[in-house]
Amino acid sequence: MTGRHTVEQHRHTVEGTDPGLFVQVHEPPTDAGLRPVLLIHGFSSSSKLNWSDSGWISTLQDAGRRVITVDLPGHGRSHSPEDLDSYTPSRIRADLLQIVTDAGARPLRDGDPSTGLDVVGYSLGSRLAWEFGATQPDLVHRMVLGGPGSADPLAAFDLVAAQRHLADGTPVEDASTAGLLKMAQMLPSNNLFAMLSLIEAIKGEPFDPAEAAPHMPLLLVAGEKDERAATMPELAAIAGKRGGLVETLVIPGRTHTNVITSRAFKEAALEFLGV
């Protein structure tokens, strides 16, 4: 089935993959014959907030692209597992691979633009996309990473202080931790246990972009006022040493929070991925 408003919705039930992840496949009104696009949202967000409400899904559909979205564990309409392993980046990457395979993505084949997969990640989604691309070079064609940085702010999150604050209101002294905790509390649908479990799991698998860098072409995008933009050139340099094409874009006046809504961001991504 095709059509702008046609959306396949299902709970992921393939054996060996987290059955509680909420996956959507969005079909375009007219298929451009290009590979599907996987969108990976940020921390304390969801596919709806990052990709649907901001117009990304409809923009990609209008360009003839098939879009795959998934809510990360503990986010959006996905469940909140009790086991810590479900939140590790390595487990999430394995789930993403199974999800896109189920959705019809196939390994790249020369001369066939319908094969492979393009990936767009935002914030935490950029970190996950970086590692996913590095481990799946035969599948991922190109990637666009929004709000990327060479260090993961979740790795420095003070779990003890956050748990103490939630228990008795003790102020959190670390500004980064306080900001991330406030972000997690802003959405009533967020499961704070799941948010903290995700952070704990990420701490157990630290982000080292130089250890495994993607080889495919990359577009790195950040807002001019994004505090993480300062380290974006480091990511570009790491990827460039691997011999891949790396482009960067800084969008004037935008922050880490609102760059996702930028029309310039969407247009640059469409042009970069439309080959």
Short mmCIF file of C-alpha atoms in Angstrom, two decimals:
data_model
loop_
_atom_site.label_atom_id
_atom_site.label_comp_id
_atom_site.label_asym_id
_atom_site.label_seq_id
_atom_site.Cartn_x
_atom_site.Cartn_y
_atom_site.Cartn_z
CA MET A 1 0.00 0.00 0.00
CA THR A 2 1.14 3.52 -0.75
CA GLY A 3 -0.13 6.98 -0.04
CA ARG A 4 0.85 9.99 2.00
CA HIS A 5 -1.28 9.04 4.98
CA THR A 6 -0.65 5.32 4.79
CA VAL A 7 1.32 4.23 7.84
CA GLU A 8 2.04 0.67 8.81
CA GLN A 9 2.10 0.36 12.60
CA HIS A 10 3.16 -2.72 14.50
CA ARG A 11 4.72 -3.97 17.65
CA HIS A 12 8.02 -5.56 16.74
CA THR A 13 7.67 -9.27 17.34
CA VAL A 14 10.57 -10.94 15.57
CA GLU A 15 12.27 -13.53 17.77
CA GLY A 16 15.44 -12.16 19.30
CA THR A 17 14.34 -8.53 19.02
CA ASP A 18 12.74 -6.43 21.73
CA PRO A 19 9.00 -7.07 21.21
CA GLY A 20 8.01 -3.82 22.93
CA LEU A 21 9.57 -1.40 20.45
CA PHE A 22 7.03 0.67 18.54
CA VAL A 23 7.89 0.78 14.83
CA GLN A 24 6.26 2.68 11.99
CA VAL A 25 6.83 2.42 8.25
CA HIS A 26 5.65 5.50 6.34
CA GLU A 27 5.02 4.99 2.63
CA PRO A 28 5.43 7.87 0.13
CA PRO A 29 2.63 8.92 -2.26
CA THR A 30 4.99 8.22 -5.17
CA ASP A 31 8.08 6.07 -4.73
CA ALA A 32 11.28 7.75 -5.98
CA GLY A 33 12.98 4.36 -6.26
CA LEU A 34 15.56 5.22 -3.63
CA ARG A 35 16.51 3.28 -0.49
CA PRO A 36 14.45 3.75 2.71
CA VAL A 37 15.41 6.28 5.39
CA LEU A 38 15.73 5.33 9.06
CA LEU A 39 15.12 8.15 11.55
CA ILE A 40 16.57 7.86 15.09
CA HIS A 41 15.28 10.37 17.64
CA GLY A 42 17.01 11.96 20.64
CA PHE A 43 17.02 11.43 24.39
CA SER A 44 13.72 12.06 26.18
CA SER A 45 11.91 12.48 22.87
CA SER A 46 10.08 10.23 20.40
CA SER A 47 9.57 9.71 16.70
CA LYS A 48 6.41 11.80 16.90
CA LEU A 49 8.12 14.76 18.56
CA ASN A 50 11.39 14.76 16.61
CA TRP A 51 10.23 13.58 13.20
CA SER A 52 6.46 13.84 12.75
CA ASP A 53 5.62 17.10 14.53
CA SER A 54 8.65 18.84 13.01
CA GLY A 55 7.69 17.86 9.45
CA TRP A 56 10.56 15.49 8.67
CA ILE A 57 8.41 12.49 7.83
CA SER A 58 6.09 14.39 5.48
CA THR A 59 9.06 16.14 3.84
CA LEU A 60 10.77 12.83 3.11
CA GLN A 61 7.51 11.26 1.92
CA ASP A 62 6.90 14.16 -0.46
CA ALA A 63 10.37 13.50 -1.88
CA GLY A 64 9.35 9.92 -2.59
CA ARG A 65 11.22 8.33 0.28
CA ARG A 66 10.02 5.43 2.40
CA VAL A 67 10.58 6.25 6.07
CA ILE A 68 11.19 3.92 9.03
CA THR A 69 10.80 5.23 12.57
CA VAL A 70 11.15 3.57 15.95
CA ASP A 71 10.67 4.82 19.49
CA LEU A 72 13.71 3.92 21.57
CA PRO A 73 13.11 1.78 24.67
CA GLY A 74 11.44 3.82 27.41
CA HIS A 75 10.45 6.52 24.93
CA GLY A 76 7.23 7.38 23.11
CA ARG A 77 5.02 4.36 22.54
CA SER A 78 7.73 1.78 23.20
CA HIS A 79 7.73 -0.09 26.48
CA SER A 80 10.04 0.42 29.45
CA PRO A 81 11.91 -2.84 30.09
CA GLU A 82 13.10 -3.66 33.59
CA ASP A 83 16.35 -5.29 32.45
CA LEU A 84 19.30 -2.99 31.87
CA ASP A 85 20.52 -4.87 28.79
CA SER A 86 17.55 -3.65 26.74
CA TYR A 87 18.90 -0.09 26.96
CA THR A 88 22.51 -0.69 25.92
CA PRO A 89 23.61 0.95 22.67
CA SER A 90 24.77 -2.43 21.33
CA ARG A 91 21.33 -3.98 21.95
CA ILE A 92 19.59 -0.98 20.40
CA ARG A 93 21.82 -1.26 17.32
CA ALA A 94 20.93 -4.95 17.01
CA ASP A 95 17.24 -4.10 17.25
CA LEU A 96 17.60 -1.37 14.64
CA LEU A 97 19.27 -3.81 12.25
CA GLN A 98 16.45 -6.31 12.67
CA ILE A 99 13.81 -3.58 12.29
CA VAL A 100 15.17 -2.21 9.01
CA THR A 101 15.68 -5.73 7.65
CA ASP A 102 12.06 -6.54 8.46
CA ALA A 103 11.05 -3.32 6.70
CA GLY A 104 12.77 -4.45 3.51
CA ALA A 105 16.19 -2.78 3.63
CA ARG A 106 18.79 -4.87 1.81
CA PRO A 107 22.59 -4.68 1.50
CA LEU A 108 23.99 -2.13 -0.92
CA ARG A 109 24.39 -3.27 -4.50
CA ASP A 110 26.25 -1.23 -7.12
CA GLY A 111 23.95 0.31 -9.68
CA ASP A 112 20.77 -0.27 -7.67
CA PRO A 113 19.70 2.91 -5.81
CA SER A 114 16.87 1.08 -4.07
CA THR A 115 19.31 -1.02 -2.05
CA GLY A 116 20.91 -0.03 1.22
CA LEU A 117 19.66 2.39 3.84
CA ASP A 118 20.02 6.09 4.59
CA VAL A 119 20.04 7.15 8.25
CA VAL A 120 19.18 10.43 9.95
CA GLY A 121 19.97 10.75 13.66
CA TYR A 122 19.40 13.59 16.08
CA SER A 123 21.30 14.20 19.34
CA LEU A 124 21.44 10.78 21.08
CA GLY A 125 20.19 9.40 17.77
CA SER A 126 23.33 10.77 16.11
CA ARG A 127 25.54 8.86 18.52
CA LEU A 128 23.56 5.66 17.83
CA ALA A 129 23.64 6.32 14.08
CA TRP A 130 27.42 6.88 14.12
CA GLU A 131 27.96 3.47 15.70
CA PHE A 132 25.28 1.81 13.56
CA GLY A 133 26.93 3.09 10.38
CA ALA A 134 30.36 1.99 11.58
CA THR A 135 29.12 -1.56 12.18
CA GLN A 136 26.94 -1.82 9.05
CA PRO A 137 29.07 -0.52 6.14
CA ASP A 138 27.46 -2.93 3.66
CA LEU A 139 23.98 -1.61 4.46
CA VAL A 140 24.22 2.11 5.22
CA HIS A 141 24.59 4.33 2.16
CA ARG A 142 24.68 7.85 3.65
CA MET A 143 24.00 9.44 7.04
CA VAL A 144 22.87 12.83 8.30
CA LEU A 145 23.67 13.54 11.95
CA GLY A 146 22.01 16.47 13.74
CA GLY A 147 23.39 17.99 16.93
CA PRO A 148 26.37 15.63 16.99
CA GLY A 149 29.32 15.84 19.35
CA SER A 150 32.52 13.92 19.96
CA ALA A 151 31.50 13.31 23.58
CA ASP A 152 28.21 11.97 24.94
CA PRO A 153 26.73 14.27 27.65
CA LEU A 154 24.80 11.31 29.05
CA ALA A 155 28.11 9.68 29.99
CA ALA A 156 28.82 12.45 32.51
CA PHE A 157 25.30 12.35 33.97
CA ASP A 158 25.34 12.12 37.79
CA LEU A 159 23.02 9.18 38.42
CA VAL A 160 23.35 9.30 42.20
CA ALA A 161 22.45 12.98 42.36
CA ALA A 162 19.49 12.46 40.03
CA GLN A 163 18.16 9.55 42.09
CA ARG A 164 18.57 11.57 45.29
CA HIS A 165 16.69 14.49 43.74
CA LEU A 166 13.81 12.27 42.67
CA ALA A 167 13.68 10.67 46.12
CA ASP A 168 13.75 13.74 48.36
CA GLY A 169 14.17 16.84 46.21
CA THR A 170 17.85 17.41 46.93
CA PRO A 171 19.10 19.97 44.36
CA VAL A 172 21.33 18.64 41.57
CA GLU A 173 24.57 20.64 41.53
CA ASP A 174 25.85 19.53 38.13
CA ALA A 175 24.26 21.82 35.53
CA SER A 176 24.33 19.26 32.72
CA THR A 177 22.72 16.59 34.88
CA ALA A 178 20.08 19.03 36.12
CA GLY A 179 19.25 20.07 32.56
CA LEU A 180 18.93 16.53 31.26
CA LEU A 181 16.81 15.49 34.23
CA LYS A 182 14.52 18.47 33.72
CA MET A 183 14.20 17.51 30.06
CA ALA A 184 13.22 13.96 31.00
CA GLN A 185 10.59 15.26 33.42
CA MET A 186 8.98 17.64 30.92
CA LEU A 187 7.02 14.94 29.12
CA PRO A 188 4.41 13.22 31.31
CA SER A 189 4.65 10.11 29.13
CA ASN A 190 8.34 9.65 29.95
CA ASN A 191 9.19 6.84 32.33
CA LEU A 192 11.92 8.26 34.56
CA PHE A 193 13.05 4.77 35.59
CA ALA A 194 13.58 3.99 31.91
CA MET A 195 15.41 7.29 31.30
CA LEU A 196 17.84 6.56 34.13
CA SER A 197 18.25 2.95 32.99
CA LEU A 198 19.17 4.18 29.52
CA ILE A 199 21.75 6.55 30.97
CA GLU A 200 23.22 3.80 33.15
CA ALA A 201 23.44 1.47 30.15
CA ILE A 202 25.12 4.16 28.05
CA LYS A 203 27.67 4.72 30.80
CA GLY A 204 28.49 1.03 30.53
CA GLU A 205 29.24 1.38 26.81
CA PRO A 206 31.02 4.74 26.47
CA PHE A 207 30.97 6.57 23.15
CA ASP A 208 34.38 6.56 21.47
CA PRO A 209 33.89 7.88 17.92
CA ALA A 210 37.48 7.13 16.92
CA GLU A 211 37.24 3.48 17.93
CA ALA A 212 34.72 2.68 15.20
CA ALA A 213 34.05 5.41 12.67
CA PRO A 214 31.66 5.16 9.72
CA HIS A 215 33.14 5.11 6.21
CA MET A 216 30.07 6.24 4.25
CA PRO A 217 29.39 9.90 3.32
CA LEU A 218 28.28 12.02 6.29
CA LEU A 219 26.48 15.32 6.68
CA LEU A 220 26.95 16.81 10.17
CA VAL A 221 24.50 19.55 11.13
CA ALA A 222 24.35 21.76 14.22
CA GLY A 223 22.78 25.02 15.30
CA GLU A 224 25.05 28.02 15.64
CA LYS A 225 24.10 28.29 19.33
CA ASP A 226 24.45 24.58 20.04
CA GLU A 227 27.01 24.00 22.78
CA ARG A 228 27.87 20.67 21.18
CA ALA A 229 28.68 22.27 17.83
CA ALA A 230 32.12 23.12 19.15
CA THR A 231 33.13 19.45 18.99
CA MET A 232 31.47 18.72 15.64
CA PRO A 233 34.72 19.43 13.72
CA GLU A 234 36.37 16.68 15.75
CA LEU A 235 33.82 14.18 14.46
CA ALA A 236 34.33 15.45 10.92
CA ALA A 237 38.10 15.00 11.27
CA ILE A 238 37.72 11.46 12.64
CA ALA A 239 35.45 10.42 9.76
CA GLY A 240 37.62 12.22 7.22
CA LYS A 241 40.65 10.17 8.26
CA ARG A 242 38.72 7.07 7.18
CA GLY A 243 38.57 8.44 3.66
CA GLY A 244 34.86 9.15 3.50
CA LEU A 245 33.10 12.28 2.26
CA VAL A 246 32.22 14.56 5.20
CA GLU A 247 30.17 17.74 4.93
CA THR A 248 29.23 20.09 7.76
CA LEU A 249 26.47 22.67 8.11
CA VAL A 250 25.99 25.22 10.89
CA ILE A 251 22.54 26.81 10.93
CA PRO A 252 22.47 30.44 12.14
CA GLY A 253 20.49 31.26 15.27
CA ARG A 254 19.57 27.68 16.08
CA THR A 255 20.23 25.78 19.31
CA HIS A 256 20.60 22.09 20.08
CA THR A 257 16.90 21.99 20.91
CA ASN A 258 15.35 23.74 17.93
CA VAL A 259 17.69 22.96 15.02
CA ILE A 260 15.52 19.91 14.30
CA THR A 261 12.69 22.16 13.06
CA SER A 262 14.89 24.10 10.63
CA ARG A 263 13.79 24.06 6.99
CA ALA A 264 17.43 24.53 5.97
CA PHE A 265 18.29 21.34 7.86
CA LYS A 266 15.60 19.35 6.02
CA GLU A 267 16.53 20.76 2.63
CA ALA A 268 20.22 20.00 3.13
CA ALA A 269 19.40 16.45 4.24
CA LEU A 270 17.15 15.85 1.23
CA GLU A 271 19.83 17.03 -1.17
CA PHE A 272 22.55 15.01 0.54
CA LEU A 273 20.50 11.79 0.64
CA GLY A 274 18.89 12.14 -2.78
CA VAL A 275 21.63 10.39 -4.74
#
